[in-house]
Amino acid sequence: MTIAGKINALVISIAVVAGCILTATVSLSEYFSSRDRLIEQSINLVQSQPQLQIAIYLNDTRELQATLEDLLSSSPAIVYAVARGQTGRELNRVQRRDTPALEPASFDQARGSTSVLETSFTSNPNPFAGAGTTATPALPATGLVWDLTIPVLSVVNPLNENIDREALGAALASSRSATSLYVVGYVQLGISRSLVIQQILPSMLAILAISMLFILLCSVFSRLIARRITVPFSIIKRMADDISSGVAVQPLGLEKSGEFKEIAVLLNTIIGGLHTYKTRMDVDHQLLSMKVEERTSQLSRRNEELSRAVREVTETKDRLRKLAYYDSLTGLPNRRLFTEQLDLLLRLARRNKELLALLFLDLDNFKRINDSLGHSSGDLLLREVAKRLAWCVRDSDLIAHYVEANSQIDVSRLGGDEFTVVLNQLDTADSAGMVAQRLLDVLAQPIKIEGHDLVVTPSIGIAIAQGEADTVEGLLKAADTAMYHAKSSGKNKFMFYNSDMDAAGVERLELENELRRALETGQLELHYQAQVDTLTGTVTGAEALMRWAHPERGMVPPFKFIPLAEEMGLIGALGEWGLEQACRQMVELQALNLELPKVSVNVSALQFNQNFIDRVSEVLATTGLRPMRLQLELTEGIMMDDTATTMRALTHLKELGVQLSIDDFGTGYSSLSYLSRFPLDELKIDRSFVIDFDKSQNDASLVTAIIAMARSLRLKLVAEGVETREQYHFLRNNGASVIQGYLFSKPVPFDELKTLLEPGYFKAQIAELNAH
């Protein structure tokens, strides 16, 4: 747009705005003046009619009708008139005929908080609400209606009911001398805003016409002035275009303006100098551009190198942070992050007086699985366990946050097969038990690892942050103690920590240290329990049972130190010692010409691997014991670990000539398939079924089924744990003839075993049992 056009547009815009402001101002002034005149006129008209006071006082309907119609005809903007009594009760109403039925505002709405002697002026935005009709062009539904309520004053007290029309007229005639006025009623007039606007519409149109004429005159005048001002500038623009193209300036059209002509001469002088300067600047610019490009290229390379270095530092920092705070195998927070965040949560719990619990999880028999299937399978198992724990723990079972606020941690791995979960903001300690049970249930589901369905159970210790266990070390120690008690109480359970566990924990620690010394100082010994054939009265074998003869504690029972040895990793050393000792003592019996067909040695699932098989072969070769006189008692868990591997191991043992027995049959993952496929020689009925045969029909049926199954598979059968005559007769009557238990002999030292092996030692007892 040219300068002239811009000036013209600016002037027209100013004129339009001014015209609009003028029109609006005058129209509003006229509108308010007209409304105020109508209000003043209506007030004066009401107060100047004494007959209105008489009509309201006497409730003269005809007179009220005539008076209200006079008020309604006083202005076309009044759409209805209502006469009301002193209390606001409607006495009469008149409405304009060319308007729809309208509903005046109620007396309380119309008067509001206005005093009784003052005139009120309120809006009735919805006069059609109660009318039951629609708007008309004369009065749109959106038109605002004002309610003007004017008090009607009289010298007569409206409470005086004994005044007739003549007395009232006389009182009104002498009203000029009255000193007090009373409100006898009100007149409520409805004033339509749209009709008021219609009255002033001609004036508004005239004002609008004047504004339009003003805008038109301003437009013509601005065009003339702008053209006169901008002609020299257009010539100067043309001269500037010539200068930019290097052409000499021709001051045509500026002959009458000496100033512009002098400018043209001056510009011609400048053009010559600029041309020379431009040539020199072009050369300098080209040289500078070459330098800039060279430096830009160097900076780009340096920037790329710096960005790469920053990226490498950031990645290295993230890797170091992850290595420092997270477990590389499972991706869970490690011990360092766990202790830092647990310390923070403990301080928050103390400050906010909240309940916090620590769950310490240790997987049962993980070492056996790790040794049997290999470390890679063990790692896969730990990852799956970590996933299940993280999935199971709810979002609010939160252990900590790392440096970043969005780094949420649910479960931590302290190392090996130990995991922790911290539960904060607990309502009660029982909530921790509910979470622990949820963890037990989740891990009870089989886990498929490299084609094997494994069931790994946890032992969980729970410690509540209170008393001495309100530090990281104290809470960890308490939870660890509770976990070991859960493990020693049968595993696959959770236990809450209490102070009584500390003494047991100290005893356990002492037992660990003393058990290591027991191997070195020869405190371990073997006791033997005879297996008696009740048909012949001969001893068909003996089970070697390990005992710990402690110099101070006396005889430590196996249930205390065997699980401890498994946890400490000493079960392999204990098992090898027991195997070698049993073989040596069997050779010693042979040298004494004492007949013992075989000795049974228990094998822990943690021992059963290729190294153990090699050790069996080595012990047999070293001691000189015939392989057929050695029987290895295996648990059902060994059978279920890995079918192919187990088959190879058992086949190797059978090739050596060793006998194989399934210990405690029916208490584990019993499967008929492995009984038929594996090269087994014997089944042992677990003592729990024997003891409860007379208490449970299921146990009795199970014993008879095991006996029948052993016969059909041509396997030898030994019933252990027999203690009473009733158990003896039940087993004999159902076909189990080889008995092991306290009924014949408790486990005895090696020297006492020699006596039991004398010919016919048990015949008298068996005869006495059969006689009753």
C-alpha atoms as one frame of an Amber mdcrd trajectory, in Angstrom:
protein
   0.000   0.000   0.000   1.282   3.491  -0.872   1.912   6.209   1.667  -1.100
   8.144   0.378  -3.263   5.044   0.776  -2.013   4.469   4.303  -2.675   8.107
   5.289  -6.133   7.988   3.719  -6.941   4.689   5.484  -5.736   6.086   8.799
  -7.877   9.234   8.505 -10.952   7.231   7.468 -10.422   4.830  10.356 -10.179
   7.707  12.821 -13.315   9.260  11.326 -15.235   5.950  11.531 -14.223   5.451
  15.159 -15.138   9.033  16.005 -18.492   8.695  14.231 -19.251   5.446  16.021
 -18.305   6.912  19.401 -20.414  10.009  18.703 -23.396   7.923  17.575 -23.129
   5.606  20.575 -22.653   8.447  23.062 -25.558  10.522  21.768 -27.792   7.437
  21.427 -27.069   6.298  24.983 -27.604   9.817  26.284 -30.905  10.047  24.451
 -31.892   6.576  25.653 -31.199   7.290  29.329 -32.788  10.749  29.100 -35.940
   9.276  27.558 -36.108   6.570  30.214 -35.517   8.997  33.089 -38.161  11.398
  31.672 -40.642   8.525  31.461 -39.905   7.519  35.085 -40.243  11.096  36.334
 -43.392  11.617  34.293 -44.924   8.401  35.671 -44.098   9.329  39.277 -45.591
  12.789  38.891 -48.696  11.372  37.190 -49.279   8.831  39.989 -48.750  11.319
  42.800 -51.005  13.972  41.122 -54.161  11.809  41.135 -55.979  11.960  44.486
 -58.743   9.696  43.125 -56.091   6.922  43.076 -55.688   7.218  46.864 -59.470
   6.955  47.321 -59.734   3.990  44.925 -56.957   2.067  46.681 -58.291   2.895
  50.152 -61.844   1.827  49.240 -60.652  -0.945  46.862 -62.807   0.603  44.115
 -62.140  -1.746  41.182 -63.807   0.459  38.543 -61.951   3.554  39.601 -58.674
   1.613  39.765 -59.319   0.263  36.270 -59.870   3.748  34.853 -56.868   5.233
  36.637 -54.537   2.428  35.545 -55.713   2.780  31.929 -54.895   6.515  32.083
 -51.415   5.635  33.333 -51.020   2.996  30.614 -52.001   5.496  27.902 -49.563
   8.101  29.167 -46.657   6.420  27.283 -46.484   3.655  24.637 -43.485   2.212
  26.510 -45.673   1.229  29.517 -46.896  -2.336  28.870 -48.805  -3.007  32.112
 -49.943  -1.243  35.277 -50.734  -2.921  38.604 -52.386  -1.416  41.668 -51.301
  -2.967  44.984 -52.406  -2.506  48.540 -50.288  -1.403  51.462 -48.961  -4.951
  51.944 -48.255  -5.490  48.235 -51.469  -7.454  47.527 -52.537  -6.998  43.930
 -55.832  -5.026  43.666 -56.120  -4.588  39.919 -54.059  -4.995  36.774 -54.239
  -3.428  33.287 -52.121  -4.511  30.288 -51.603  -3.051  26.856 -53.757  -4.887
  24.299 -51.105  -5.090  21.563 -48.691  -7.025  23.791 -48.830 -10.662  24.938
 -49.896 -11.637  28.422 -47.144 -10.574  30.805 -46.373 -11.533  34.382 -45.230
  -8.587  36.552 -42.544  -9.259  39.113 -43.765 -10.162  42.578 -44.021  -7.375
  45.107 -40.968  -8.618  47.053 -38.901  -8.866  43.858 -40.021  -5.423  42.672
 -39.401  -3.660  45.971 -36.330  -5.568  47.177 -34.718  -3.696  50.068 -36.238
  -0.288  49.103 -37.869   1.569  51.979 -41.664   1.986  51.951 -41.574   5.697
  51.023 -39.103   5.343  48.143 -39.770   4.500  44.521 -38.108   1.259  43.350
 -36.880   0.541  39.826 -35.916  -3.102  39.146 -35.573  -5.314  36.081 -37.881
  -8.200  35.183 -35.727 -10.113  32.614 -38.272 -12.922  32.124 -41.772 -11.382
  32.120 -43.118 -14.339  30.074 -42.212 -16.972  32.744 -45.671 -17.275  34.237
 -47.736 -15.892  31.390 -48.068 -19.105  29.433 -47.729 -17.299  26.088 -45.085
 -16.276  23.589 -43.498 -13.042  22.538 -44.749 -10.839  19.659 -42.899  -8.489
  17.317 -44.211  -5.624  19.418 -42.485  -7.031  22.514 -39.715  -9.593  21.826
 -39.221 -12.361  24.391 -35.661 -11.189  24.894 -36.846  -7.607  25.669 -36.119
  -6.407  29.185 -39.094  -5.090  31.207 -38.483  -2.750  34.144 -40.843  -2.738
  37.126 -41.338   0.839  38.436 -43.045   0.620  41.851 -44.364   3.987  43.073
 -45.752   4.382  46.634 -49.175   6.139  46.858 -49.170   8.541  49.828 -52.222
   9.801  51.758 -52.964  11.841  54.850 -55.421   9.151  55.952 -54.159   6.261
  57.969 -54.941   3.138  55.948 -55.468   1.191  59.167 -58.527   3.316  59.967
 -61.451   1.407  58.441 -64.337   3.711  59.508 -63.860   6.468  56.941 -66.324
   6.801  54.019 -65.754   8.414  50.628 -66.996  11.919  51.746 -64.750  11.947
  54.801 -61.870  10.706  52.767 -62.430  13.420  50.161 -62.556  16.058  52.859
 -59.335  14.747  54.368 -57.629  14.853  50.999 -58.888  18.379  50.364 -57.188
  19.547  53.546 -53.986  17.537  52.852 -51.885  20.681  52.542 -52.155  21.269
  56.253 -51.335  17.648  57.153 -48.107  16.955  58.977 -47.970  13.179  58.394
 -48.376  11.052  55.270 -49.184   7.322  55.075 -48.505   4.782  52.353 -51.896
   3.423  51.311 -50.621   1.338  48.374 -48.371   1.074  45.363 -48.624   1.383
  41.600 -46.373  -1.013  39.683 -45.707   0.004  36.068 -44.020  -2.293  33.519
 -41.723  -0.303  31.192 -40.439  -2.137  28.105 -36.879  -1.325  27.143 -37.519
  -2.284  23.505 -40.467   0.172  23.299 -38.376   2.940  24.850 -35.754   2.308
  22.188 -38.456   2.421  19.487 -39.452   5.881  20.699 -35.931   7.270  20.307
 -35.209   5.358  17.095 -35.836   8.367  14.761 -33.370  10.468  16.739 -30.804
   7.675  16.588 -31.205   7.373  12.812 -30.662  11.102  12.404 -27.504  10.937
  14.481 -26.284   7.978  12.406 -26.882   9.905   9.185 -24.892  12.869  10.486
 -22.030  10.510  11.448 -21.985   8.933   8.000 -21.837  12.360   6.369 -18.977
  13.297   8.652 -17.064  10.127   7.704 -17.622  10.825   3.994 -16.338  14.396
   4.245 -13.281  13.208   6.179 -12.548  10.609   3.497 -12.637  13.168   0.653
 -10.570  15.678   2.582  -7.924  13.096   3.588  -7.554  11.880   0.012  -6.857
  15.420  -1.241  -4.356  16.212   1.505  -2.562  12.842   1.215  -2.100  13.237
  -2.518  -0.598  16.710  -2.094   1.812  15.443   0.585   2.950  12.222  -1.061
   3.708  13.369  -4.656   7.259  14.570  -3.805   7.883  11.319  -1.899   6.971
   9.243  -4.927   9.506  11.196  -6.983  12.116  10.622  -4.270  11.291   6.910
  -4.331  11.932   6.823  -8.077  15.230   8.613  -7.495  16.131   6.011  -4.827
  15.435   3.230  -7.331  17.792   4.943  -9.803  20.454   5.216  -7.130  20.139
   1.516  -6.281  20.706   0.631  -9.943  23.655   3.021 -10.278  21.904   5.496
 -12.627  22.439   9.244 -12.249  19.572  11.098 -10.571  17.264  13.202 -12.783
  15.288  15.662 -10.632  12.246  15.805 -12.944   9.128  17.094 -11.269  11.084
  18.844  -8.526  11.906  22.061 -10.427   9.632  24.063  -8.147  11.253  22.622
  -5.021  14.812  23.847  -4.612  15.470  21.610  -1.574  14.667  18.401  -3.450
  16.781  19.557  -6.452  19.816  20.087  -4.210  19.233  16.597  -2.766  19.378
  15.134  -6.304  22.736  16.832  -7.033  24.149  15.652  -3.723  22.985  12.117
  -4.352  24.731  12.057  -7.768  28.003  12.966  -6.018  27.485  10.264  -3.436
  26.715   7.603  -6.069  30.185   7.851  -7.562  31.831   7.389  -4.175  29.507
   4.531  -3.283  30.310   2.683  -6.489  34.025   2.709  -5.668  33.342   1.746
  -2.078  30.998  -1.065  -3.161  33.672  -2.561  -5.425  36.168  -2.596  -2.574
  33.569  -4.015  -0.170  32.705  -6.819  -2.580  36.324  -7.959  -2.602  36.570
  -7.725   1.178  33.273  -9.558   1.556  34.471 -12.411  -0.643  37.659 -12.770
   1.399  35.685 -12.605   4.632  33.223 -15.225   3.392  36.077 -17.606   2.679
  37.450 -17.093   6.211  34.008 -17.539   7.755  33.390 -20.755   5.854  36.743
 -22.110   6.969  36.120 -21.232  10.634  32.533 -22.548  10.428  33.804 -25.867
   9.161  36.342 -26.054  11.986  33.708 -25.135  14.612  31.298 -27.719  13.211
  33.904 -30.440  13.542  34.766 -29.311  17.071  31.058 -29.161  17.974  30.515
 -32.703  16.716  33.527 -33.910  18.682  32.272 -32.127  21.806  28.729 -33.521
  21.398  30.139 -37.023  20.960  32.297 -36.608  24.057  29.318 -35.321  26.102
  27.184 -38.216  24.900  29.873 -40.746  25.810  30.321 -39.173  29.248  26.551
 -39.238  29.842  26.283 -42.870  28.756  29.258 -43.800  30.916  27.748 -41.945
  33.860  24.442 -43.778  33.395  26.232 -47.122  33.154  28.250 -46.393  36.277
  25.132 -45.301  38.128  23.327 -48.471  37.087  26.304 -50.612  38.058  26.535
 -48.823  41.394  22.844 -48.963  42.307  21.249 -51.819  40.351  21.752 -55.565
  40.156  23.192 -56.546  36.766  21.340 -59.881  36.618  17.773 -58.902  37.521
  17.826 -55.127  37.059  16.518 -54.696  40.616  18.014 -52.208  43.091  21.097
 -53.661  44.788  22.155 -53.614  48.433  23.685 -50.128  48.209  20.559 -48.454
  46.840  18.409 -50.535  49.173  20.262 -49.420  52.312  20.337 -45.751  51.255
  16.635 -45.612  50.535  15.650 -47.756  53.536  17.511 -45.308  55.780  15.522
 -42.458  54.201  12.195 -44.266  54.644  13.005 -45.103  58.262  13.638 -41.439
  59.028  10.396 -40.449  57.279   8.472 -43.142  59.175   9.833 -41.885  62.518
   9.008 -38.282  61.671   5.487 -39.050  60.432   4.899 -41.759  63.062   4.068
 -44.318  60.356   4.386 -48.104  60.382   7.108 -49.638  58.188   7.923 -53.313
  57.614  10.806 -55.130  55.944  10.263 -58.467  54.176  13.424 -60.571  53.778
  13.042 -63.408  51.234  15.378 -66.337  50.744  14.623 -69.018  48.145  14.393
 -72.564  49.503  16.700 -75.162  47.920  17.956 -72.744  45.277  21.480 -74.136
  45.564  20.218 -77.602  44.677  18.527 -76.260  41.525  21.598 -74.209  40.652
  23.925 -77.187  41.056  21.621 -79.597  39.236  20.697 -77.519  36.177  23.683
 -75.202  36.014  24.313 -71.535  36.762  22.673 -70.317  33.553  19.379 -71.949
  34.568  19.815 -70.529  38.054  20.228 -67.052  36.604  17.078 -67.469  34.495
  15.214 -68.620  37.594  16.359 -65.571  39.573  15.223 -63.251  36.768  11.783
 -64.855  36.666  11.482 -64.698  40.456  12.427 -61.009  40.346   9.740 -60.358
  37.706   7.088 -62.129  39.753   8.005 -60.291  42.925   8.017 -56.906  41.169
   4.654 -57.684  39.569   3.120 -58.903  42.805   4.128 -56.006  45.044   1.627
 -53.177  44.778   2.694 -49.635  43.897   2.393 -48.395  47.430   4.656 -51.217
  48.738   7.489 -48.878  47.916  11.046 -49.289  49.072  12.668 -46.098  47.873
  13.365 -43.566  45.173  16.719 -43.072  43.547  18.104 -39.601  42.805  15.493
 -39.000  40.088  11.993 -38.462  41.396  10.486 -40.858  38.843  12.795 -43.775
  39.700  10.414 -46.032  41.600  11.709 -49.230  43.211   9.508 -52.089  44.431
  11.809 -55.047  45.128  15.555 -55.272  45.819  18.057 -58.102  45.449  20.729
 -58.151  48.127  22.706 -60.942  46.490  22.462 -64.647  45.703  18.863 -65.748
  46.233  18.026 -63.047  48.807  15.406 -60.402  48.046  13.817 -57.652  50.114
  10.595 -55.657  49.996   9.868 -52.640  52.200   6.232 -51.845  53.004   5.690
 -48.287  54.160   2.630 -46.424  55.414   1.034 -49.633  56.718  -2.248 -49.523
  58.626  -1.389 -52.563  60.748   1.377 -55.154  60.952  -1.075 -57.738  59.583
  -0.939 -55.949  56.221   2.684 -57.066  55.904   1.574 -60.657  56.469  -1.015
 -60.308  53.676   1.666 -59.122  51.260   3.981 -61.953  52.327   1.236 -64.505
  51.695   0.656 -62.962  48.269   4.347 -63.445  47.490   4.196 -67.073  48.624
   1.172 -67.719  46.409   2.787 -66.143  43.344   6.030 -68.090  43.687   4.135
 -71.338  44.296   3.221 -71.409  40.584   5.625 -73.550  38.490   8.344 -71.703
  36.564   9.378 -73.102  33.190  13.154 -72.901  32.787  14.736 -74.486  29.695
  11.968 -77.049  29.380  11.776 -77.862  33.118   8.813 -76.956  35.339  10.410
 -75.815  38.586   8.693 -74.856  41.830  10.790 -72.616  44.032   9.421 -71.570
  47.400  10.622 -68.713  49.606  11.077 -68.395  53.334  10.124 -64.884  54.423
  11.085 -63.027  57.557   9.129 -59.887  58.506  10.488 -57.180  60.806   8.509
 -54.124  61.928  10.489 -50.903  62.371  10.219 -50.270  66.112  12.366 -50.396
  69.238  15.857 -51.683  68.525  14.926 -52.550  64.941  14.609 -48.952  63.789
  17.904 -48.722  61.918  18.904 -50.260  58.608  21.269 -52.726  60.287  18.832
 -53.578  63.087  15.890 -54.040  60.739  17.912 -56.217  58.355  19.199 -58.346
  61.220  15.701 -58.811  62.648  14.188 -59.719  59.270  17.080 -62.100  58.539
  16.601 -63.790  61.907  12.867 -64.209  61.290  13.608 -65.615  57.818  15.929
 -68.290  59.203  13.298 -69.271  61.749  10.752 -69.608  58.919  13.222 -71.764
  57.001  14.008 -73.957  59.988  10.282 -74.348  60.719   9.575 -76.096  57.441
  10.244 -73.452  54.747   7.672 -71.962  52.333   6.211 -69.748  55.052   6.623
 -66.340  56.645   7.286 -65.419  60.264   7.280 -62.123  62.159  10.361 -61.242
  64.164  10.222 -61.203  67.942  12.944 -60.739  70.517  12.884 -64.417  71.518
  14.430 -65.271  68.158  17.698 -63.550  69.039  18.746 -66.290  71.415  18.005
 -68.918  68.770  19.943 -66.860  66.259  22.987 -66.757  68.516  22.696 -70.501
  69.057  22.473 -71.049  65.303  25.600 -68.938  64.738  27.456 -70.937  67.361
  26.256 -74.168  65.744  27.581 -73.008  62.375  31.044 -72.400  63.767  31.023
 -75.606  65.825  29.773 -77.693  62.870  32.808 -76.640  60.829  35.052 -77.755
  63.691  33.074 -81.002  64.127  34.275 -82.211  60.715  37.857 -81.400  61.589
  37.854 -82.811  65.152  35.950 -86.046  64.444  32.820 -85.269  66.479  30.556
 -86.871  63.856  29.644 -90.554  64.024  27.252 -92.981  62.363  24.409 -94.828
  64.057  22.645 -97.708  62.347  18.994 -98.776  62.399  18.388-102.392  61.413
  15.975-103.456  58.662  14.458-106.823  59.745  12.857-109.398  57.468   9.932
-110.595  59.611   9.545-113.759  57.520  13.040-115.108  58.297  14.026-113.054
  61.335  17.283-111.955  59.671  18.682-108.444  59.260  18.543-107.590  55.536
  20.212-104.220  55.874  20.815-101.173  58.023  20.348 -97.463  57.423  23.359
 -95.277  58.316  22.203 -92.183  60.232  24.611 -89.355  61.052  24.914 -88.127
  64.642  26.876 -85.238  66.133  28.429 -86.012  69.501  29.078 -82.480  70.746
  31.527 -82.334  73.674  29.365 -79.786  75.546  25.862 -79.983  74.065  25.762
 -83.751  73.996  24.102 -85.532  71.066  22.830 -82.876  68.614  19.781 -84.205
  66.686  20.039 -84.357  62.864  17.103 -81.989  62.301  19.214 -79.221  63.826
  22.481 -79.593  61.985  21.552 -81.246  58.631  19.483 -78.255  57.329  22.199
 -75.985  58.713  24.835 -77.891  56.750  22.751 -77.568  53.575  22.491 -73.793
  53.998  26.213 -73.443  54.787  27.247 -75.592  51.830  28.760 -78.258  54.117
  26.304 -80.989  53.170  28.637 -82.210  50.429  31.536 -82.668  52.867  29.259
 -84.309  55.471  27.775 -86.618  52.856  31.179 -87.716  51.559  32.389 -88.384
  55.107  29.256 -90.410  55.901  29.579 -92.402  52.659  33.223 -93.256  53.253
  32.686 -94.058  56.953  29.725 -96.383  56.200  31.754 -98.242  53.553  34.743
 -98.655  55.884  32.590 -99.985  58.723  30.856-102.429  56.339  34.273-103.781
  55.377  35.084-104.087  59.080  31.899-106.147  59.663  32.866-108.441  56.803
  36.264-108.942  58.418  34.451-110.022  61.639  32.281-112.469  59.642  29.142
-110.574  60.640  26.532-110.798  57.886  24.978-107.468  56.825  23.759-107.701
  53.205  23.740-103.927  52.614  24.083-100.515  54.212  21.819 -97.642  53.171
  23.302 -94.151  52.936  21.074 -91.068  52.526  21.956 -88.714  49.674  20.959
 -85.043  49.797  19.613 -83.489  46.651  22.378 -80.885  46.964  24.986 -83.693
  46.719  23.554 -85.466  43.714  25.712 -84.432  40.756  28.472 -85.874  38.594
  31.135 -85.171  41.214  29.205 -87.241  43.756  28.960 -90.184  41.336  32.704
 -90.040  40.771  33.205 -89.896  44.540  31.070 -93.053  45.038  33.258 -94.918
  42.577  36.395 -93.636  44.288  35.194 -94.619  47.816  34.240 -98.110  46.680
  37.662 -98.558  45.122  39.451 -97.142  48.182  37.587 -99.124  50.860  37.272
-102.342  48.862  33.532-102.686  49.606  31.582-104.669  47.045  29.190-102.227
  45.246  26.154-104.489  45.730  26.475-104.021  49.530  26.016-100.226  49.194
  22.527 -98.807  48.788  21.920 -95.090  48.142  18.638 -93.642  49.423  17.463
 -90.834  47.088  14.654 -88.353  47.627  11.817 -87.879  45.136  13.051 -84.345
  44.490  16.166 -85.757  42.827  13.976 -87.763  40.475  12.037 -84.704  39.385
  14.915 -82.270  38.713  16.062 -83.214  35.216  14.881 -86.471  33.637  17.695
 -86.879  31.099  20.474 -85.928  33.518  19.013 -88.014  36.328  18.651 -91.022
  34.027  22.321 -90.817  33.041  23.444 -90.493  36.672  21.325 -93.415  37.906
  22.428 -95.579  35.004  26.064 -94.836  35.856  25.487 -95.833  39.491  23.779
 -99.061  38.442  26.728 -99.831  36.175  28.920 -99.562  39.276  26.703-102.175
  40.946  25.220 -99.882  43.618  21.616-100.456  44.756  19.151 -97.540  44.552
  16.230 -96.807  46.874  13.554 -94.063  46.949  13.380 -92.619  50.466  10.098
 -91.319  51.978   8.088 -92.384  48.930   4.781 -90.545  48.539   5.736 -87.332
  50.382   7.161 -85.449  47.380   6.328 -85.138  43.671   5.523 -88.801  43.198
   5.193 -89.968  39.633   4.622 -93.491  38.362   6.500 -92.636  35.175   9.916
 -92.359  36.844   9.344 -95.547  38.840   8.969 -97.471  35.606  11.801 -95.735
  33.736  14.529 -95.326  36.353  16.676 -98.339  37.412  15.435 -98.540  41.013
  15.706-101.450  43.450  13.646-100.479  46.470  10.859 -98.255  47.819  10.667
 -97.030  51.425   7.230 -96.260  52.865   7.451 -93.004  54.803   6.878 -93.226
  58.549   4.149 -90.555  58.439   1.826 -92.933  56.570   2.651 -95.819  58.886
   2.049 -93.852  62.082  -1.353 -92.502  60.957  -2.724 -95.622  59.230  -5.264
 -96.223  62.024  -6.247 -92.547  62.171  -6.773 -91.891  58.489  -8.380 -94.227
  55.989  -6.544 -92.318  53.250  -3.164 -93.117  54.779  -4.075 -96.800  55.183
  -5.257 -96.965  51.564  -2.106 -95.224  50.405   0.129 -97.740  52.211  -1.668
-100.691  50.643  -1.457 -99.023  47.237   2.315 -98.477  47.606   2.771-102.134
  48.601   0.765-103.309  45.588   2.634-100.962  43.259   6.045-102.155  44.517
   5.010-105.760  43.914   3.810-105.022  40.383   7.086-103.209  39.569   9.140
-105.984  41.225  10.703-103.560  43.691  11.816-104.402  47.207   9.847-102.700
  49.977  10.879-101.371  53.385   8.430 -99.823  55.875  10.166 -97.359  58.208
   9.032 -95.787  61.441   7.248 -98.886  62.782   6.808 -98.582  66.558   3.689
-100.523  67.642   2.254-104.010  67.337  -0.745-102.635  65.436   1.483-101.073
  62.797   3.455-104.323  62.562   0.373-106.482  62.013  -1.139-104.021  59.515
   2.003-104.092  57.377   2.444-107.884  57.642  -1.183-108.509  56.717  -0.847
-106.294  53.631   2.353-107.925  52.391   5.162-105.642  53.734   7.626-107.979
  55.471  10.802-105.862  55.874  10.385-103.586  58.884  12.559-100.715  60.147
  11.706 -98.875  63.330  11.874 -98.623  67.093   9.714-101.733  67.400  12.878
-103.763  66.696  15.721-101.328  67.317  16.482 -97.673  67.620  19.513 -96.286
  65.735  22.537 -97.643  67.608  26.290 -96.968  67.460  28.473 -99.217  65.332
  29.628-101.379  68.241  26.036-102.113  69.302  25.108-103.021  65.742  27.417
-105.986  65.911  25.199-107.550  68.577  22.080-107.152  66.420  23.763-109.059
  63.579  24.141-112.246  65.587  22.141-115.151  64.033  18.513-115.373  65.220
  18.701-112.197  67.308  15.144-111.039  66.375  13.447-114.446  65.936  12.109
-114.636  69.469  10.640-111.123  69.266   9.032-111.852  65.895   7.532-115.091
  67.216   6.111-113.234  70.208   4.630-110.563  67.897   3.078-113.172  65.617
   1.588-114.982  68.594  -0.517-112.004  69.574
